[in-house]
Amino acid sequence: MVTNTRRAERHEGEPEVVELNPVFARPGESTAIPKFDFPSDEALPETAYQIVHDEAMLDGNARLNLATFVGTWMDDHAARLYIEAADKNMIDKDEYPQTAAVETRCWTMLADLWHAPDPKHTIGTSTIGSSEAAMLGGLALKRRWQHARREAGKPTDRPNLVLSSAVQVCWEKFCNYFEVEARYVPISLEHKVLDGHDLETYVDENTIGVVAIMGVTYTGMYEPVKQISAALDRIQESTGLDIPIHVDGASGGMIAPFVQPDLEWDFRVPRVASINTSGHKYGLVYPGLGWVVWRDVASLPEDLVFKVSYLGGDMPTFALNFSRPGAQVLLQYYLFIRLGRKGYETVQRTSRDVALYLSGEIAKMPAFELWNDGSDIPVFAWRLREGHTANWNLYHLSERLRTKGWLVPAYPMPADLTDLTVQRVVVRNGFSHDLASAFLADLRDEVAYLDALTGPMPAEGHRSGFHH
Ligand SMILES: Cc1ncc(COP(=O)(O)O)c(C=O)c1O
């Protein structure tokens, strides 16, 4: 426990008294602190620290969070770098030219990893996450389409973007904020992902692009980029429309190159104009980092790019936010050079092995039916087997698991499949085989508890769990 030692006021002739004033019992600590009114008084740093520390302690245990894709563990060297670099602002390229140079190295490495035709002569940027990266990708598609339309003397007022109904919310935001009509292709039991079927009924001359997701948030499944591209080739042959693809590789962009190196989903597919990923997901960095890379400089319209001069040259910048932390970029570079292709492959394959083990065991449980098994990204979802029980549902199970500390969200599938509820596990670095076994034991216990109920659970479990 932190204690506060101070010398009490000493009067002549009295022995020196050291007053031990333990935290939690000092003036101001035995009463509630203001929560919403701006505090009028100061507090000792130890007091303020302890209060904030204790508030944070009430959050869930990040390592038991099977809902998030975001990194919750880095090694001690990364922790040291993080503290050393906490003050760096990514936008201050004048003050932190080396961090800016490292940023460029990182996205150039990603361009290489994703088979850009000429990685050293393309363009990319770090962002605060995949959402910002996706918006930049979308904006570039929109602007390219606008330029082409204006050149052809055609109107530019009704752009649309074609995407799966299972896109992450960042794409709904993009379409809303930047006034682009979202054309959702519904997923179904036959077409569990956007796979190019019926695409010709969604695209037209106002389509700025098609989004393909490598690692659908709801289930972890890959969308077949090459197959989508082939459908667009056929559309081009019959209509002349040349529609680019943006790949949302928020998770899969850092899995596929290592686990499925032969799968062609990236710049090997000529129609892919840009790719985003989250450094803070399977890039293995703490939250606050995304990346977007374009196939080549021409894929990013120049009028979206601002030039800043530093290091004696002109550096292009394209981002929504101005200031943002630079530390995460250094952490990403640390991991790129620390792990390399070999290390990333080991880490990601280990996560996938754990996912396959877990999904295999869950498939054996009579209560469940798998939606997918985690062989794309190490993420999989299951549903309650039809007819298994009328007494409980996956929301109840989610709540029961929460009492053991596990966060495993249950949620409805997107439009047209909303009657279907699934539960999902995201396996990340740090979710070891042992932890997975402990989770399985708790899952079996909780299912046995629910199955033993003689009547229905009183109320449907609350829709807990943040799954995007
Ligand atoms: C497919 C997909 N795209 C985009 C995002 C948004 O990423 P971020 O949280 O990095 O903004 C997510 C997050 O889960 C995702 O799964």
XYZ file of C-alpha atoms and ligand atoms in Angstrom:
484
model
C 0.000 0.000 0.000
C 1.250 3.504 -0.734
C 1.810 5.513 2.440
C 2.468 9.121 2.999
C 5.184 9.813 5.553
C 5.569 13.329 6.849
C 7.143 14.968 9.803
C 4.664 16.350 12.259
C 5.215 19.889 13.537
C 7.780 19.625 16.316
C 7.825 21.774 19.446
C 10.936 22.468 21.406
C 11.872 19.649 23.750
C 9.455 17.178 22.214
C 10.776 14.034 20.585
C 10.546 13.922 16.783
C 7.361 12.198 15.681
C 6.991 10.700 12.251
C 3.353 10.572 11.384
C 2.449 7.675 9.139
C -0.548 8.711 7.228
C -1.802 5.750 5.237
C -3.464 6.250 1.920
C -7.258 5.722 1.917
C -7.504 7.358 5.351
C -6.055 10.796 4.723
C -8.175 13.901 4.702
C -10.185 13.901 1.503
C -9.809 10.171 0.946
C -12.355 8.961 3.414
C -15.054 10.902 1.586
C -16.282 10.663 -1.996
C -14.384 12.759 -4.527
C -16.357 14.899 -6.985
C -17.283 12.930 -10.088
C -18.783 15.504 -12.403
C -18.205 18.972 -10.880
C -14.784 20.346 -11.675
C -12.836 19.857 -8.405
C -12.193 23.090 -6.530
C -9.235 21.838 -4.493
C -5.948 20.179 -5.199
C -5.131 16.632 -4.170
C -1.846 15.004 -3.325
C -0.451 13.210 -6.364
C -0.469 9.920 -4.434
C -4.125 10.405 -3.628
C -5.098 11.291 -7.189
C -3.021 8.412 -8.541
C -4.565 5.896 -6.189
C -8.083 7.037 -6.986
C -7.565 6.758 -10.750
C -5.684 3.481 -10.342
C -8.553 2.029 -8.341
C -11.158 3.189 -10.846
C -9.213 1.478 -13.636
C -9.000 -1.673 -11.513
C -12.774 -2.014 -11.818
C -12.508 -2.499 -15.589
C -12.545 -6.036 -16.968
C -9.328 -8.029 -17.072
C -7.939 -7.315 -20.529
C -6.360 -10.757 -20.878
C -9.713 -12.471 -20.321
C -11.372 -10.253 -22.898
C -12.182 -12.596 -25.774
C -14.307 -9.892 -27.424
C -11.647 -7.467 -28.555
C -9.244 -7.651 -31.476
C -7.011 -5.061 -29.883
C -3.576 -5.729 -28.394
C -3.446 -6.006 -24.616
C 0.033 -7.395 -24.115
C 3.493 -6.204 -25.134
C 6.874 -7.236 -23.760
C 9.061 -5.301 -21.320
C 11.205 -3.720 -24.030
C 8.089 -2.369 -25.685
C 6.892 -1.063 -22.317
C 10.217 0.748 -21.901
C 10.018 2.259 -25.368
C 6.439 3.282 -24.752
C 7.346 5.284 -21.648
C 10.377 6.827 -23.367
C 8.274 7.890 -26.363
C 5.050 8.864 -24.607
C 5.618 12.562 -25.368
C 6.063 12.231 -29.120
C 3.465 13.786 -31.363
C 3.236 12.131 -34.772
C 2.339 15.384 -36.527
C 5.438 17.220 -35.278
C 7.587 15.993 -38.105
C 9.945 18.936 -37.646
C 10.574 18.133 -34.022
C 10.514 14.349 -34.404
C 11.951 13.737 -37.874
C 13.226 10.321 -36.875
C 9.801 9.137 -35.739
C 8.472 10.414 -39.072
C 11.182 8.479 -40.914
C 10.264 5.359 -38.935
C 6.618 5.840 -39.880
C 7.590 5.887 -43.569
C 9.693 2.755 -43.112
C 6.755 0.971 -41.493
C 4.248 1.616 -44.265
C 6.877 0.873 -46.899
C 7.428 -2.481 -45.167
C 3.679 -3.068 -45.259
C 3.625 -2.208 -48.981
C 6.332 -4.845 -49.412
C 4.444 -7.390 -47.278
C 1.302 -6.763 -49.342
C 3.117 -7.081 -52.705
C 2.822 -3.506 -53.950
C 4.363 -3.387 -57.448
C 7.016 -0.888 -56.300
C 6.914 -0.644 -52.487
C 9.560 2.093 -52.254
C 7.576 4.365 -54.538
C 4.119 4.142 -53.154
C 2.331 6.093 -50.464
C 0.810 5.307 -47.099
C 0.370 6.665 -43.606
C -0.146 5.684 -40.021
C -3.502 6.567 -38.480
C -5.162 6.333 -35.102
C -6.768 3.011 -36.101
C -8.390 1.162 -38.963
C -11.423 3.430 -38.861
C -9.409 6.494 -39.836
C -7.421 4.396 -42.315
C -10.643 3.118 -43.910
C -11.999 6.670 -44.194
C -8.830 7.778 -45.973
C -9.096 4.801 -48.329
C -12.744 5.652 -48.980
C -11.978 9.336 -49.529
C -9.322 8.486 -52.101
C -11.812 6.260 -53.955
C -14.392 9.033 -53.906
C -12.006 11.709 -55.125
C -10.627 9.486 -57.921
C -14.151 8.788 -59.095
C -15.036 12.506 -58.939
C -12.005 13.438 -61.054
C -12.829 10.818 -63.679
C -16.475 11.889 -63.788
C -15.624 15.584 -64.114
C -13.189 14.851 -66.908
C -15.961 12.982 -68.693
C -18.359 15.900 -68.084
C -20.619 13.757 -65.900
C -22.310 14.607 -62.578
C -20.572 13.750 -59.282
C -23.417 14.202 -56.846
C -24.452 10.579 -56.232
C -21.452 8.443 -55.335
C -22.075 4.967 -53.917
C -19.919 2.317 -52.268
C -20.675 -1.409 -52.400
C -20.030 -3.429 -49.279
C -21.159 -6.461 -47.330
C -23.959 -5.995 -44.797
C -21.407 -7.336 -42.277
C -18.991 -4.406 -42.614
C -17.594 -2.838 -39.508
C -19.335 0.320 -38.335
C -16.457 2.515 -39.568
C -17.744 2.035 -43.137
C -21.247 3.086 -42.162
C -19.636 6.155 -40.620
C -17.598 6.821 -43.753
C -20.711 6.719 -45.927
C -22.649 8.902 -43.510
C -19.927 11.492 -42.820
C -18.699 11.791 -46.402
C -22.078 11.550 -48.102
C -21.664 8.377 -50.046
C -24.608 6.026 -50.547
C -23.868 2.661 -48.910
C -25.051 -0.298 -51.000
C -25.067 -3.310 -48.745
C -24.970 -6.810 -50.170
C -26.725 -8.911 -47.525
C -24.948 -11.978 -46.224
C -27.004 -15.148 -46.017
C -26.681 -18.801 -45.132
C -25.555 -19.565 -48.723
C -23.347 -16.479 -49.027
C -21.766 -16.075 -45.624
C -19.529 -13.294 -46.934
C -19.450 -10.879 -49.879
C -18.264 -13.208 -52.627
C -19.089 -11.401 -55.865
C -22.485 -13.010 -56.491
C -25.047 -10.638 -58.013
C -22.499 -7.816 -57.848
C -23.759 -6.468 -61.190
C -27.061 -5.553 -59.533
C -25.270 -3.309 -57.022
C -22.630 -1.458 -59.040
C -23.195 1.257 -61.600
C -21.418 4.304 -63.031
C -21.658 6.043 -59.632
C -19.848 3.268 -57.743
C -16.609 4.612 -56.283
C -15.416 1.167 -55.239
C -16.125 -2.153 -53.557
C -14.916 -2.933 -50.034
C -13.639 -6.459 -49.400
C -13.045 -7.457 -45.796
C -10.175 -9.681 -44.786
C -11.520 -10.869 -41.495
C -15.227 -10.005 -41.163
C -15.735 -8.515 -37.712
C -18.778 -10.665 -36.916
C -17.146 -14.000 -37.660
C -13.504 -13.614 -38.677
C -14.075 -15.012 -42.184
C -12.158 -13.759 -45.206
C -13.987 -12.351 -48.199
C -12.544 -13.820 -51.422
C -10.876 -10.739 -52.882
C -9.768 -12.487 -56.079
C -13.273 -13.805 -56.722
C -14.792 -10.351 -56.106
C -12.223 -8.928 -58.483
C -13.105 -11.534 -61.130
C -16.777 -10.525 -60.830
C -15.733 -6.895 -61.367
C -13.669 -7.960 -64.407
C -16.787 -9.500 -65.931
C -18.747 -6.334 -65.167
C -16.030 -4.260 -66.821
C -16.146 -6.455 -69.918
C -19.872 -5.958 -70.308
C -20.253 -2.344 -69.129
C -16.832 -0.718 -69.380
C -16.967 0.256 -65.677
C -13.543 -0.058 -64.035
C -14.278 -0.341 -60.328
C -11.451 -0.458 -57.780
C -11.367 -2.487 -54.548
C -10.343 -1.291 -51.104
C -9.393 -4.172 -48.810
C -10.319 -3.710 -45.171
C -7.596 -5.862 -43.685
C -8.102 -4.499 -40.156
C -7.273 -7.941 -38.784
C -6.386 -10.139 -41.744
C -3.856 -7.685 -43.180
C -1.468 -8.873 -40.476
C -2.531 -12.535 -40.527
C -2.819 -13.584 -44.182
C 0.782 -12.653 -45.167
C 2.094 -15.007 -42.484
C -0.501 -17.754 -42.178
C -1.865 -17.941 -45.751
C 1.067 -16.529 -47.795
C -0.244 -18.028 -51.046
C -3.700 -16.498 -50.747
C -3.910 -13.635 -53.257
C -5.920 -10.921 -51.592
C -3.513 -7.964 -51.676
C -1.820 -5.844 -54.368
C -1.205 -9.062 -56.336
C -4.829 -8.537 -57.363
C -4.537 -5.625 -59.839
C -7.925 -4.156 -58.894
C -6.872 -3.594 -55.265
C -6.190 0.138 -54.937
C -5.627 0.404 -51.190
C -5.433 -1.676 -48.016
C -5.852 -0.782 -44.360
C -4.888 -2.678 -41.246
C -4.859 -2.053 -37.507
C -1.381 -1.941 -36.002
C -3.161 -2.382 -32.693
C -4.871 -5.648 -33.677
C -2.744 -8.417 -35.170
C 0.022 -5.830 -35.690
C 0.439 -6.579 -31.952
C 0.798 -2.961 -30.733
C -1.200 -1.309 -27.924
C -4.301 0.710 -28.991
C -3.964 3.813 -31.105
C -2.448 2.650 -34.408
C -3.724 1.933 -37.913
C -2.156 1.881 -41.369
C -3.315 2.527 -44.908
C -1.222 1.942 -48.026
C -2.047 2.665 -51.667
C -0.983 0.481 -54.593
C 0.992 3.363 -56.093
C 1.244 7.119 -55.829
C -1.334 7.573 -58.604
C -3.993 5.754 -56.546
C -4.102 8.614 -54.051
C -5.306 11.837 -55.736
C -2.763 14.534 -55.175
C -5.302 17.139 -54.149
C -6.002 15.173 -50.947
C -2.392 15.329 -49.862
C -0.831 18.141 -47.863
C 2.880 18.760 -48.096
C 4.972 19.483 -45.020
C 8.606 20.327 -45.279
C 11.017 18.782 -42.854
C 14.347 17.032 -43.154
C 14.980 19.455 -45.984
C 12.341 17.840 -48.191
C 8.660 17.803 -48.906
C 6.774 15.130 -47.020
C 3.227 14.247 -48.058
C 0.646 13.891 -45.283
C -2.932 12.737 -45.497
C -4.816 12.181 -42.237
C -7.997 13.245 -40.473
C -6.475 14.114 -37.132
C -3.617 16.542 -36.615
C -1.898 15.602 -33.336
C -1.708 11.976 -32.313
C 0.698 9.760 -30.404
C 3.959 8.861 -32.124
C 4.916 6.172 -29.600
C 2.761 3.481 -31.209
C 4.554 3.952 -34.519
C 7.887 3.318 -32.787
C 6.386 0.269 -31.087
C 5.262 -1.061 -34.458
C 8.755 -0.621 -35.862
C 10.164 -2.347 -32.777
C 7.965 -5.365 -33.491
C 8.693 -5.398 -37.222
C 12.431 -5.610 -36.590
C 12.090 -7.752 -33.471
C 9.808 -10.399 -35.001
C 10.309 -10.132 -38.747
C 8.320 -12.422 -41.022
C 9.439 -15.490 -39.100
C 8.405 -14.175 -35.692
C 5.038 -12.862 -36.891
C 4.390 -16.215 -38.500
C 5.122 -18.026 -35.227
C 2.911 -15.693 -33.197
C -0.026 -15.737 -35.630
C 0.135 -19.489 -36.237
C 0.119 -20.072 -32.488
C -3.036 -17.961 -32.139
C -4.609 -19.865 -35.013
C -3.711 -23.224 -33.446
C -5.417 -22.134 -30.227
C -8.474 -20.963 -32.199
C -8.693 -24.281 -34.073
C -8.311 -26.238 -30.833
C -11.067 -24.201 -29.160
C -13.445 -24.334 -32.115
C -12.851 -28.102 -32.415
C -13.789 -28.618 -28.773
C -16.806 -26.305 -28.996
C -17.992 -28.144 -32.126
C -18.119 -31.338 -30.034
C -20.508 -29.784 -27.505
C -24.117 -30.774 -28.281
C -25.384 -27.276 -27.456
C -23.526 -25.558 -30.282
C -23.079 -25.393 -34.015
C -20.039 -23.596 -35.432
C -20.489 -20.782 -37.967
C -16.768 -21.004 -38.845
C -13.697 -22.553 -37.254
C -11.062 -19.803 -37.015
C -8.907 -21.023 -39.892
C -8.883 -17.595 -41.610
C -8.055 -15.165 -38.820
C -8.023 -16.806 -35.369
C -11.603 -15.757 -34.722
C -14.685 -17.941 -34.849
C -18.354 -17.847 -33.999
C -20.988 -20.371 -33.049
C -24.731 -20.484 -32.623
C -26.999 -22.400 -30.313
C -28.005 -25.635 -32.036
C -31.616 -25.450 -33.135
C -33.882 -27.318 -30.731
C -31.220 -27.612 -28.035
C -33.105 -25.656 -25.399
C -35.879 -23.154 -24.874
C -34.620 -22.277 -21.410
C -31.584 -20.198 -22.207
C -29.834 -18.393 -25.027
C -26.342 -17.164 -25.834
C -26.902 -13.855 -24.026
C -27.488 -15.802 -20.822
C -24.345 -17.800 -21.439
C -22.411 -14.591 -22.060
C -23.569 -13.288 -18.671
C -22.682 -16.523 -16.903
C -19.175 -16.441 -18.395
C -18.791 -12.842 -17.278
C -19.161 -13.948 -13.662
C -15.972 -15.964 -14.213
C -14.229 -12.926 -15.733
C -14.519 -14.004 -19.404
C -15.881 -11.458 -21.861
C -17.444 -13.406 -24.739
C -20.038 -11.328 -26.561
C -23.263 -12.640 -28.045
C -24.923 -10.561 -30.750
C -27.310 -10.776 -33.679
C -25.925 -11.178 -37.191
C -26.424 -8.216 -39.580
C -29.442 -7.292 -41.727
C -31.425 -10.206 -43.163
C -29.916 -12.582 -40.597
C -30.752 -10.651 -37.445
C -32.786 -13.585 -36.093
C -29.561 -15.477 -35.819
C -27.574 -14.903 -32.644
C -23.936 -15.901 -32.499
C -21.210 -15.853 -29.926
C -17.638 -15.132 -30.899
C -14.140 -15.695 -29.572
C -11.160 -13.642 -30.747
C -7.867 -15.403 -30.048
C -4.947 -13.025 -29.666
C -1.296 -13.271 -28.748
C -1.254 -14.040 -25.034
C -4.313 -16.296 -25.039
C -2.306 -19.425 -24.389
C -3.313 -23.038 -24.746
C -3.562 -23.210 -20.955
C -5.869 -20.195 -20.758
C -7.919 -21.710 -23.587
C -8.302 -24.932 -21.593
C -9.350 -22.947 -18.525
C -11.905 -21.126 -20.674
C -13.264 -24.408 -22.055
C -13.664 -25.807 -18.553
C -15.658 -22.719 -17.523
C -17.704 -22.848 -20.721
C -18.604 -26.507 -20.097
C -19.523 -25.751 -16.470
C -21.753 -22.855 -17.422
C -23.499 -24.778 -20.192
C -24.086 -27.645 -17.733
C -25.523 -25.144 -15.238
C -27.880 -23.672 -17.832
C -28.852 -27.074 -19.211
C -29.788 -28.201 -15.698
C -32.402 -25.441 -15.374
C -35.897 -26.825 -15.103
C -37.562 -23.741 -16.544
C -36.681 -20.754 -18.717
C -34.258 -18.110 -17.461
C -36.314 -15.226 -16.054
C -35.302 -12.580 -18.577
C -33.238 -12.567 -21.691
C -29.680 -11.718 -20.811
C -28.777 -8.140 -21.533
C -27.117 -7.619 -24.857
C -23.697 -7.321 -23.442
C -20.485 -7.367 -25.299
C -18.887 -4.948 -27.633
C -18.120 -6.852 -30.749
C -17.011 -4.282 -33.282
C -13.052 -5.335 -40.375
C -12.821 -4.159 -39.474
N -12.657 -2.926 -40.006
C -12.445 -1.843 -39.242
C -12.379 -1.931 -37.877
C -12.160 -0.684 -37.063
O -10.863 -0.726 -36.573
P -10.302 0.266 -35.448
O -10.906 -0.229 -34.173
O -8.833 0.018 -35.552
O -10.692 1.647 -35.799
C -12.541 -3.180 -37.267
C -12.499 -3.312 -35.795
O -12.824 -4.329 -35.231
C -12.758 -4.330 -38.075
O -12.901 -5.551 -37.557
